[in-house]
Short mmCIF file of C-alpha atoms and ligand atoms in Angstrom, two decimals:
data_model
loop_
_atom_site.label_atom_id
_atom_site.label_comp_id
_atom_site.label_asym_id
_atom_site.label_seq_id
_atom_site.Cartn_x
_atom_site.Cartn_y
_atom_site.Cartn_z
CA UNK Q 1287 -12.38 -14.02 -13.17
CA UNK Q 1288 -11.57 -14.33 -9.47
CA UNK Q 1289 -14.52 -13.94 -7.39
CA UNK Q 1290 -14.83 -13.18 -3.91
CA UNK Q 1291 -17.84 -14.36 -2.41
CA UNK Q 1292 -16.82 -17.11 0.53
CA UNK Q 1293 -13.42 -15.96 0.19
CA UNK Q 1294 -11.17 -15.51 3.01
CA UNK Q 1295 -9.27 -12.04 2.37
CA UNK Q 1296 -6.56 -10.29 4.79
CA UNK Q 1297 -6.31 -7.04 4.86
CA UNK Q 1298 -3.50 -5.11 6.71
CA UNK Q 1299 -3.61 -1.32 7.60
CA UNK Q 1300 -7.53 -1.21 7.97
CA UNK Q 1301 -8.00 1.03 10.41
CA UNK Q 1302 -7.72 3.56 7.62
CA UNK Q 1303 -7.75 4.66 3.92
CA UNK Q 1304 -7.72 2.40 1.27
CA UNK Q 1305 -7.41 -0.36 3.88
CA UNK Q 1306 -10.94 0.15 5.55
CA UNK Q 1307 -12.28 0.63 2.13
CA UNK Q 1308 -11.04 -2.35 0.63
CA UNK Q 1309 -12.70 -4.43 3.81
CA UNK Q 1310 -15.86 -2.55 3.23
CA UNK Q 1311 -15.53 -3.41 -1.07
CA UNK Q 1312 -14.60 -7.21 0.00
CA UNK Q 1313 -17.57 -6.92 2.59
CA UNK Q 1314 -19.52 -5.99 -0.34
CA UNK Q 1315 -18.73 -8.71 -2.04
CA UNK Q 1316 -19.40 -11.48 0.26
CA UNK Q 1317 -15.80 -11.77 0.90
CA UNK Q 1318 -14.77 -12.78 4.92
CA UNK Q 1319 -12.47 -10.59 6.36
CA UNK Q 1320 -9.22 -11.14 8.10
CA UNK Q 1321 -8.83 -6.74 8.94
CA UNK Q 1322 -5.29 -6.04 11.28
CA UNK Q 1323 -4.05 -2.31 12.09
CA UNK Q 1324 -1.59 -1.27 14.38
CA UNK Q 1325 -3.87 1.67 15.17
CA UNK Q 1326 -6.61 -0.20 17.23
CA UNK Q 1327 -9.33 2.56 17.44
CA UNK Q 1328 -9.53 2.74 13.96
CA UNK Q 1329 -9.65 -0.84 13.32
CA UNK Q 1330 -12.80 -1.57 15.69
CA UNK Q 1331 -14.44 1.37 13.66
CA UNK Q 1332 -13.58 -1.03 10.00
CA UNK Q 1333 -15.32 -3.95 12.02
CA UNK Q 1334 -18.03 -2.20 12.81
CA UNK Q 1335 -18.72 -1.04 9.23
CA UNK Q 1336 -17.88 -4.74 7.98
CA UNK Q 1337 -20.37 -6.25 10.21
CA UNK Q 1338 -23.25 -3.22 9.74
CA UNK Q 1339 -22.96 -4.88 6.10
CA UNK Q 1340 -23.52 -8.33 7.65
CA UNK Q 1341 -19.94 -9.43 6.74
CA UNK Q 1342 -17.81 -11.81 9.03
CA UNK Q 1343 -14.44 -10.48 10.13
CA UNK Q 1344 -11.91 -10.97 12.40
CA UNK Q 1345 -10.00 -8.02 13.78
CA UNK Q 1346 -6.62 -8.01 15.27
CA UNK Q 1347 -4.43 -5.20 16.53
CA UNK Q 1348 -0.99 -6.24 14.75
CA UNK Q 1349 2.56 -4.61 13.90
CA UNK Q 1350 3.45 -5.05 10.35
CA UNK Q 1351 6.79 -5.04 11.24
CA UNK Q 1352 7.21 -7.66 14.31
CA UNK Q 1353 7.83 -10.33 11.88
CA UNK Q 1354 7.07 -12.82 14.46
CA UNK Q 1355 3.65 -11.35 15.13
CA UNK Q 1356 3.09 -11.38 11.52
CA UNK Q 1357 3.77 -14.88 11.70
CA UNK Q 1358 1.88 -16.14 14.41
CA UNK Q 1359 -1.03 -13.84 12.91
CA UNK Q 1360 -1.29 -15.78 9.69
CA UNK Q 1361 -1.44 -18.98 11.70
CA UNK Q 1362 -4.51 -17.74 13.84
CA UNK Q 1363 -6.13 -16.39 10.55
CA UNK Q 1364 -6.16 -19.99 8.78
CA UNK Q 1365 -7.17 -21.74 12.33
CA UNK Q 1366 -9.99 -19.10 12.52
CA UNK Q 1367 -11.14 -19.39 9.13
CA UNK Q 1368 -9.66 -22.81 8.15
CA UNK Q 1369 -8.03 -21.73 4.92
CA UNK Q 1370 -6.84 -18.48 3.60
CA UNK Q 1371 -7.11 -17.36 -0.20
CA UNK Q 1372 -6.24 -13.65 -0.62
CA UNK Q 1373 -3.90 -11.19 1.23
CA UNK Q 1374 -3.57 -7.71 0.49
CA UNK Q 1375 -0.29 -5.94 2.24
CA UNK Q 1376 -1.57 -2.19 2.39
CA UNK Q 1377 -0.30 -1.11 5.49
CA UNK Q 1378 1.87 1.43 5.13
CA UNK Q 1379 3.35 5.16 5.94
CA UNK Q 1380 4.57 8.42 3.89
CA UNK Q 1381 7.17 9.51 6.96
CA UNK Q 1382 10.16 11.44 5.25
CA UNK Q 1383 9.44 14.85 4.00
CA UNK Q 1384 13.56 15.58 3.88
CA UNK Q 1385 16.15 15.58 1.53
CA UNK Q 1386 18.53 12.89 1.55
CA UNK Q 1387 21.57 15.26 3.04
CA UNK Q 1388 19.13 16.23 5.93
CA UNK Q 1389 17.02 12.41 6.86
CA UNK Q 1390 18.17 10.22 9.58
CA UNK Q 1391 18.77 6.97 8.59
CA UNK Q 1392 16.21 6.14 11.21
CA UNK Q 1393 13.59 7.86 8.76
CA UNK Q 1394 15.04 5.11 6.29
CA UNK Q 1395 14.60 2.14 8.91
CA UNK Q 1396 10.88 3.03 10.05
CA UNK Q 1397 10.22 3.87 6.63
CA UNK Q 1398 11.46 0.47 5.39
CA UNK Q 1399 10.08 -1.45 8.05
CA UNK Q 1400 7.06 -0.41 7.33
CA UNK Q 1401 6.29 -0.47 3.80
CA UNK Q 1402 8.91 -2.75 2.48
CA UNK Q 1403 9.92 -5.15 5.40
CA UNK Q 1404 5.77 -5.44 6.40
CA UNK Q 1405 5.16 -6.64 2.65
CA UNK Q 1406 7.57 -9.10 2.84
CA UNK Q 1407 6.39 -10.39 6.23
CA UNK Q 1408 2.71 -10.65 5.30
CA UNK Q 1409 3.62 -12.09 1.87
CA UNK Q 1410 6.08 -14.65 3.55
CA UNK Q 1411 3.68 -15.65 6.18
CA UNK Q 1412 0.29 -16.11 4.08
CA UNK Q 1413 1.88 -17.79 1.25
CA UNK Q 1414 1.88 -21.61 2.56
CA UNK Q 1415 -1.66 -20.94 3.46
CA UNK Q 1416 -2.67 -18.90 -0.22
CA UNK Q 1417 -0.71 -22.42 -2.12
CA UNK Q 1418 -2.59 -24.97 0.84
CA UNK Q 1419 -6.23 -22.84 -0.71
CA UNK Q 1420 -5.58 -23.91 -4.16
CA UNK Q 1421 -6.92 -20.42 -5.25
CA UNK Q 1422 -4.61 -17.50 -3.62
CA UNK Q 1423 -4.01 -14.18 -4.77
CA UNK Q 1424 -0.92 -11.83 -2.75
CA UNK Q 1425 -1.90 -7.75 -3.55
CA UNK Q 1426 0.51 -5.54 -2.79
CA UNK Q 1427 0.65 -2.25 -2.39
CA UNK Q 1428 2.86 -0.16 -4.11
CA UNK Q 1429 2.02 3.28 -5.55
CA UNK Q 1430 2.98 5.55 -8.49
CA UNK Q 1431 6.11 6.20 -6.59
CA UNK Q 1432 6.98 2.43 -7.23
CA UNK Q 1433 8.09 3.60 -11.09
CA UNK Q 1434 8.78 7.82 -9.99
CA UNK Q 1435 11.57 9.18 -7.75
CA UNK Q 1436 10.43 12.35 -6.29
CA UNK Q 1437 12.52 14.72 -3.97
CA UNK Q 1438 12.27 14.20 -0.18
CA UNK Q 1439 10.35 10.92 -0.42
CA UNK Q 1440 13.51 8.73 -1.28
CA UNK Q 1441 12.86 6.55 1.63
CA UNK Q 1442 8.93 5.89 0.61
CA UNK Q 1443 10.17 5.77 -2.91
CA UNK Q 1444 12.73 3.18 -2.01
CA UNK Q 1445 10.44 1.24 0.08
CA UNK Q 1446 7.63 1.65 -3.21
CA UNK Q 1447 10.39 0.63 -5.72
CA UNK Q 1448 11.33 -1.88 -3.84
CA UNK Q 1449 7.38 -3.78 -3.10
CA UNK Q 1450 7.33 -3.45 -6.85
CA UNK Q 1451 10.62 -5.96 -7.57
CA UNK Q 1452 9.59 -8.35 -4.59
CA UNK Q 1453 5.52 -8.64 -5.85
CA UNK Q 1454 7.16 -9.33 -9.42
CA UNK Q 1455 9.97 -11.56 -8.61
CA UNK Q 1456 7.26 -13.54 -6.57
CA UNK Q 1457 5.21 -13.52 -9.64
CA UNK Q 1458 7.59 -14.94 -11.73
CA UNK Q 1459 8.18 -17.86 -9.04
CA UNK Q 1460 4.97 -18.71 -8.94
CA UNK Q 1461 4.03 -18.89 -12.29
CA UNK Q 1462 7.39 -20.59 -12.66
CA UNK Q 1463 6.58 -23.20 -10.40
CA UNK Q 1464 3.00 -23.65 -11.59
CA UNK Q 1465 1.47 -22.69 -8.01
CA UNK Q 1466 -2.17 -22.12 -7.68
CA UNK Q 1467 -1.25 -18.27 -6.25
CA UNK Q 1468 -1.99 -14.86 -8.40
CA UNK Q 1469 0.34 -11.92 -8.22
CA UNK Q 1470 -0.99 -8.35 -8.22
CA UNK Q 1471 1.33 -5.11 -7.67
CA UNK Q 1472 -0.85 -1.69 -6.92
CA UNK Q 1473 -0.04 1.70 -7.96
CA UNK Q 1474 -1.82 3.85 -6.84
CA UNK Q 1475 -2.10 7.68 -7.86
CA UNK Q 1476 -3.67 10.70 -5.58
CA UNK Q 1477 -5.87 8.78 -2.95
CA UNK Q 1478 -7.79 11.25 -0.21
CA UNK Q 1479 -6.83 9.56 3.08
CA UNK Q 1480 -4.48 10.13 6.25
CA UNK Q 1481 -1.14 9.28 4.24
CA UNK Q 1482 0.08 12.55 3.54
CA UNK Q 1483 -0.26 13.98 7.27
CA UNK Q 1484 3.32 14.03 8.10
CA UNK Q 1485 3.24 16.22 10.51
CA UNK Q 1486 0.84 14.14 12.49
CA UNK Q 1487 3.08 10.84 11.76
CA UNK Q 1488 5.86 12.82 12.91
CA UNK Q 1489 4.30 14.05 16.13
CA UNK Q 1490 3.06 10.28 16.89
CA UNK Q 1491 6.80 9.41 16.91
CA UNK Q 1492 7.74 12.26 18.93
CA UNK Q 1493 9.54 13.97 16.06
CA UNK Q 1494 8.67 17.80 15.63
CA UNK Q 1495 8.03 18.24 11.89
CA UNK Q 1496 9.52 20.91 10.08
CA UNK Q 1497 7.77 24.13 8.46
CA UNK Q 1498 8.22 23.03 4.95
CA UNK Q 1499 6.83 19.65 6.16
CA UNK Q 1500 4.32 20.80 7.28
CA UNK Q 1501 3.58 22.92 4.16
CA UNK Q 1502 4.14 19.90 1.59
CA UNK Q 1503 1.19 17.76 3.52
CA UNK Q 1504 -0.86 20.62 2.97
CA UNK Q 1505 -0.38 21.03 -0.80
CA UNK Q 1506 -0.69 16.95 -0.84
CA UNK Q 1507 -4.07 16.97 0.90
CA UNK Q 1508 -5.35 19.83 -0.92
CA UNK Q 1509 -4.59 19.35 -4.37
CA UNK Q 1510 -2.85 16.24 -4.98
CA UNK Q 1511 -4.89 13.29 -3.06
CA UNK Q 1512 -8.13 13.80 -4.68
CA UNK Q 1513 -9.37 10.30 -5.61
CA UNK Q 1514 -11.86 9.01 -2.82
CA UNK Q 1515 -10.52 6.03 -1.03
CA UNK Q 1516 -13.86 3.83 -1.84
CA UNK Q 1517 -13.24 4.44 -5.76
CA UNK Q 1518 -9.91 3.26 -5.44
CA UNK Q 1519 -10.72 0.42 -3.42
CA UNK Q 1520 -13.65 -0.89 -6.40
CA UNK Q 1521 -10.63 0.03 -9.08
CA UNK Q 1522 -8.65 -2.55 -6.84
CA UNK Q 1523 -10.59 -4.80 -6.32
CA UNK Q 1524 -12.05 -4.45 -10.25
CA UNK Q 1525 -8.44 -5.53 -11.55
CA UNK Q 1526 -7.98 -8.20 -8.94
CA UNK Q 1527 -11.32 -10.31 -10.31
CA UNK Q 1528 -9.80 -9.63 -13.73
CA UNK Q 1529 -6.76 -11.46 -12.58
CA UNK Q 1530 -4.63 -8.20 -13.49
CA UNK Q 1531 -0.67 -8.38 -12.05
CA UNK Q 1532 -0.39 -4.55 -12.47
CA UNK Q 1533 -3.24 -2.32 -11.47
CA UNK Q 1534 -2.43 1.81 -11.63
CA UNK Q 1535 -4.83 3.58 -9.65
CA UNK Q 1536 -6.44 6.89 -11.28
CA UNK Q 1537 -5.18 8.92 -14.15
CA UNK Q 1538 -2.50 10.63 -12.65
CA UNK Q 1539 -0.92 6.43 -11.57
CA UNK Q 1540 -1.75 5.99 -15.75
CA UNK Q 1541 -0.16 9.14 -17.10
CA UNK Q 1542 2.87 9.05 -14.85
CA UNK Q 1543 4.08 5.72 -15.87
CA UNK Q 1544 3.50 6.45 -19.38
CA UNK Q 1545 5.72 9.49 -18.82
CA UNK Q 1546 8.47 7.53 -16.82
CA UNK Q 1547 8.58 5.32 -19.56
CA UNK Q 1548 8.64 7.39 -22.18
CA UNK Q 1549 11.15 9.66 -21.35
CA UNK Q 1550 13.26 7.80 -18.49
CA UNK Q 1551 16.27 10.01 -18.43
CA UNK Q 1552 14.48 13.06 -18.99
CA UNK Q 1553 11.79 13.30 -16.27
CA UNK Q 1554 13.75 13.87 -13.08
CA UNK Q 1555 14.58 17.05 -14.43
CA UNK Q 1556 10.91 17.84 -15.38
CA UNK Q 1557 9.70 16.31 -11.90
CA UNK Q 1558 12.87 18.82 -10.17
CA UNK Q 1559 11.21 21.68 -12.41
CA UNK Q 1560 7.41 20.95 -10.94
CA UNK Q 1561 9.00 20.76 -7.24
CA UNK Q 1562 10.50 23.99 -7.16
CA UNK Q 1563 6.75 25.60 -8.81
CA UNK Q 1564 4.97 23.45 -6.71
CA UNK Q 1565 6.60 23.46 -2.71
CA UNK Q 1566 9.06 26.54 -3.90
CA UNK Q 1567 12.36 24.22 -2.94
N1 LIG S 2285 -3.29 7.70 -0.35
C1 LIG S 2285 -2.52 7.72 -1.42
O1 LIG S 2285 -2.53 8.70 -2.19
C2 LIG S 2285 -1.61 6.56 -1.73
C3 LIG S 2285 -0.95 6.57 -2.96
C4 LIG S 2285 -0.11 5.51 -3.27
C5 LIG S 2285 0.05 4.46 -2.38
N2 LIG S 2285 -0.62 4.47 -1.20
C6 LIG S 2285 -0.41 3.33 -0.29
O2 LIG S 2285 -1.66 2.82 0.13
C7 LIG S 2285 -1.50 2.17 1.40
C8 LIG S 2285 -2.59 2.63 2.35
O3 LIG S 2285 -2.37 3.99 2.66
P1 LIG S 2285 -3.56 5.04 2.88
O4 LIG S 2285 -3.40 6.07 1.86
O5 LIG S 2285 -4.84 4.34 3.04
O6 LIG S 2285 -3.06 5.70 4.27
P2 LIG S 2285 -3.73 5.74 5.73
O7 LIG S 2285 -2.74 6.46 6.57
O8 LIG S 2285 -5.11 6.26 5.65
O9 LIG S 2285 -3.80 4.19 6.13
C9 LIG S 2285 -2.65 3.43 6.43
C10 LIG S 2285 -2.97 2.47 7.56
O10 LIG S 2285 -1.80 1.69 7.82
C11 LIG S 2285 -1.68 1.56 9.24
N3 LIG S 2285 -0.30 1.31 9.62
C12 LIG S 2285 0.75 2.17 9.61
N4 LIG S 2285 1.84 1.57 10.09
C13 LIG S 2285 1.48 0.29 10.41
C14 LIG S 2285 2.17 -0.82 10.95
N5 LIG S 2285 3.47 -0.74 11.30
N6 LIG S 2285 1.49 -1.99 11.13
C15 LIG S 2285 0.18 -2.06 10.81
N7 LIG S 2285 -0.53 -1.04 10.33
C16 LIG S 2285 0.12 0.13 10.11
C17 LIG S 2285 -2.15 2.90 9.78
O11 LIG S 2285 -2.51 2.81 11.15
C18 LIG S 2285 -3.33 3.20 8.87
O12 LIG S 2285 -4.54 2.69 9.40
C19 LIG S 2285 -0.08 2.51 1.87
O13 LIG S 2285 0.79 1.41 1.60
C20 LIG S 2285 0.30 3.70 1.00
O14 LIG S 2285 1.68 3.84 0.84
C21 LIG S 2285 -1.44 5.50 -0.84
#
C-alpha cells in the first residue's frame, strides 16, 4: 500500500474539479501539497480549503503548456519541499464540440497542448525528482475517452488516447529499468465539474460557440456528469494506495471499457446510434 501521510504530492489543474478535490483528499490524508492552476482565483480558493484542514501547500499560478515553466516549476517544488514523491497531471480541457470537417486545427493544437503536451511536461519534469524520492508515483489523467472515440470530441479523444500510451509506455520503462516510480493511468467516467462548459471555454478564448455547442454542454451537465468530484477524487486516490496502474472512475468508466472491448468493431456504430438519440446530429 502507498500511503500518503508526509508525502509530497503535485497536483496540476486545482483551481477546479477533480483537481481541488484531489488536494482536499491528499489534505485529508496528511499528504503536503504542491496545487498549480492556470486559473489563479480558483487556485487561492484550493489553498484556502487545504490549509482550513491544517494541510501545508504551496500554490503557484502555472501554464501546463509553457514547458519551460513546467520545468522551472518542478525545480522550485523539490527546493520548497526538498524531495518530491507523487505527481498527478489533471489539468486539462474538453474544447472541441465540432466535427472533424468543421474544427480548426487550432482546436487540435490548444486541445493537445493542453491535455496531451501538459502530461508530458509535468511527467518529464517531476520524474528525476519522483526516482531521487525513492518512492514516486506519476497519475495521469486520462478518462473513458482514453479507450472510446466519440463524435465531435476527436481532439480530446486524441489527446485522452494518447495520455493513455505515454502513462503505459512510461510504465513499462520503469518497471523495466527497476526504478523506484509507480505508474497509474485514470479513466474517469461522468464527473460533475466545469469540464463540459464549452461554451464558457470557448468564450474565454474569444471563440463564439455554436448553438449545438452550446446544447451538447447542457445535456453533458445535466445528465451525463453526475458523479461528485470528491467521490471521484477518494476512488483515485483509493486505487493509487492500492498501487493500481489502471483506475476507471464510476460505472459508466467500468461498463464502457468492457463494451469497447468486447465488441471493438462494433461500437462506433452503436455509440453513432446513441449520438443521433441523444444531441439529434
Ligand atoms: N469531469 C469529467 O467528467 C471528466 C471525465 C474524464 C476525464 N476528466 C479529466 O479530469 C481532469 C480534470 O478535469 P475536471 O473535470 O476537474 O475539469 P475542471 O474544468 O473543473 O478543472 C480543470 C482545471 O484545469 C485547469 N486548466 C485548464 N487549462 C490549464 C492549463 N493550460 N494549465 C494549467 N491548468 C489548466 C482549469 O483552470 C481548471 O481549474 C481533466 O484532465 C479532464 O479531462 C474529467
Amino acid at each position: 500500500m502507498t500511503s500518503f501521510t508526509g508525502k509530497v504530492a503535485v497536483v496540476t489543474g486545482a483551481g477546479s474539479g477533480i483537481g481541488r478535490a484531489l488536494a482536499l483528499e491528499l489534505a485529508r490524508r496528511g499528504a503536503r501539497i504542491a496545487a498549480s492552476d492556470v486559473d489563479t482565483e480558483g487556485l487561492a480558493g484550493t489553498a484556502e480549503q487545504v490549509r482550513a484542514l491544517g494541510a501545508e501547500i504551496h500554490s503557484a499560478t502555472l501554464n501546463v503548456t509553457d514547458r519551460d515553466a513546467v520545468l522551472g516549476y518542478a525545480d522550485d517544488v523539490r527546493a520548497h519541499f526538498g524531495v518530491v514523491h507523487q505527481v498527478y497531471n489533471n489539468a486539462g480541457i474538453s474544447g472541441d464540440g465540432l466535427c472533424v470537417l468543421d474544427n480548426d486545427f487550432e482546436v487540435y493544437d490548444r486541445v493537445l497542448g493542453v491535455n496531451l503536451f501538459g502530461v508530458i511536461n509535468g511527467t518529464k519534469a517531476f520524474l528525476p525528482h519522483l526516482i531521487a524520492s525513492g518512492d514516486g508515483h506519476v497519475v495521469n489523467i486520462s478518462s473513458l475517452n482514453g479507450y472510446l472515440g466519440q463524435p465531435t470530441l476527436s481532439a480530446y479523444c486524441a489527446s485522452k488516447f494518447g495520455v493513455r500510451g505515454f502513462t503505459e509506455s512510461l510504465r513499462t520503462e520503469m518497471l523495466a529499468g527497476r526504478h523506484p516510480v509507480r505508474v497509474t493511468t485514470v479513466h474517469p467516467g461522468g464527473v460533475k465539474t466545469n469540464i463540459a462548459s464549452n461554451a464558457a471555454i470557448a468564450e474565454q478564448n474569444g471563440i463564439e460557440p455554436t448553438a449545438a455547442q452550446r446544447r451538447r454542454s447542457d445535456i453533458y451537465n445535466q445528465k451525463l456528469l453526475r458523479m461528485p468530484a470528491a467521490t471521484a477524487a477518494t476512488v483515485i486516490l483509493d486505487g493509487v494506495a492500492a498501487g493500481s496502474p489502471r483506475i476507471r472512475v464510476g460505472r459508466d468508466a467500468k461498463t464502457v471499457d468492457l463494451f469497447v472491448r468486447l465488441f471493438p468493431k462494433l461500437y462506433p456504430r452503436v455509440v453513432a446510434r446513441v449520438e443521433r438519440r441523444v444531441f439529434g446530429a
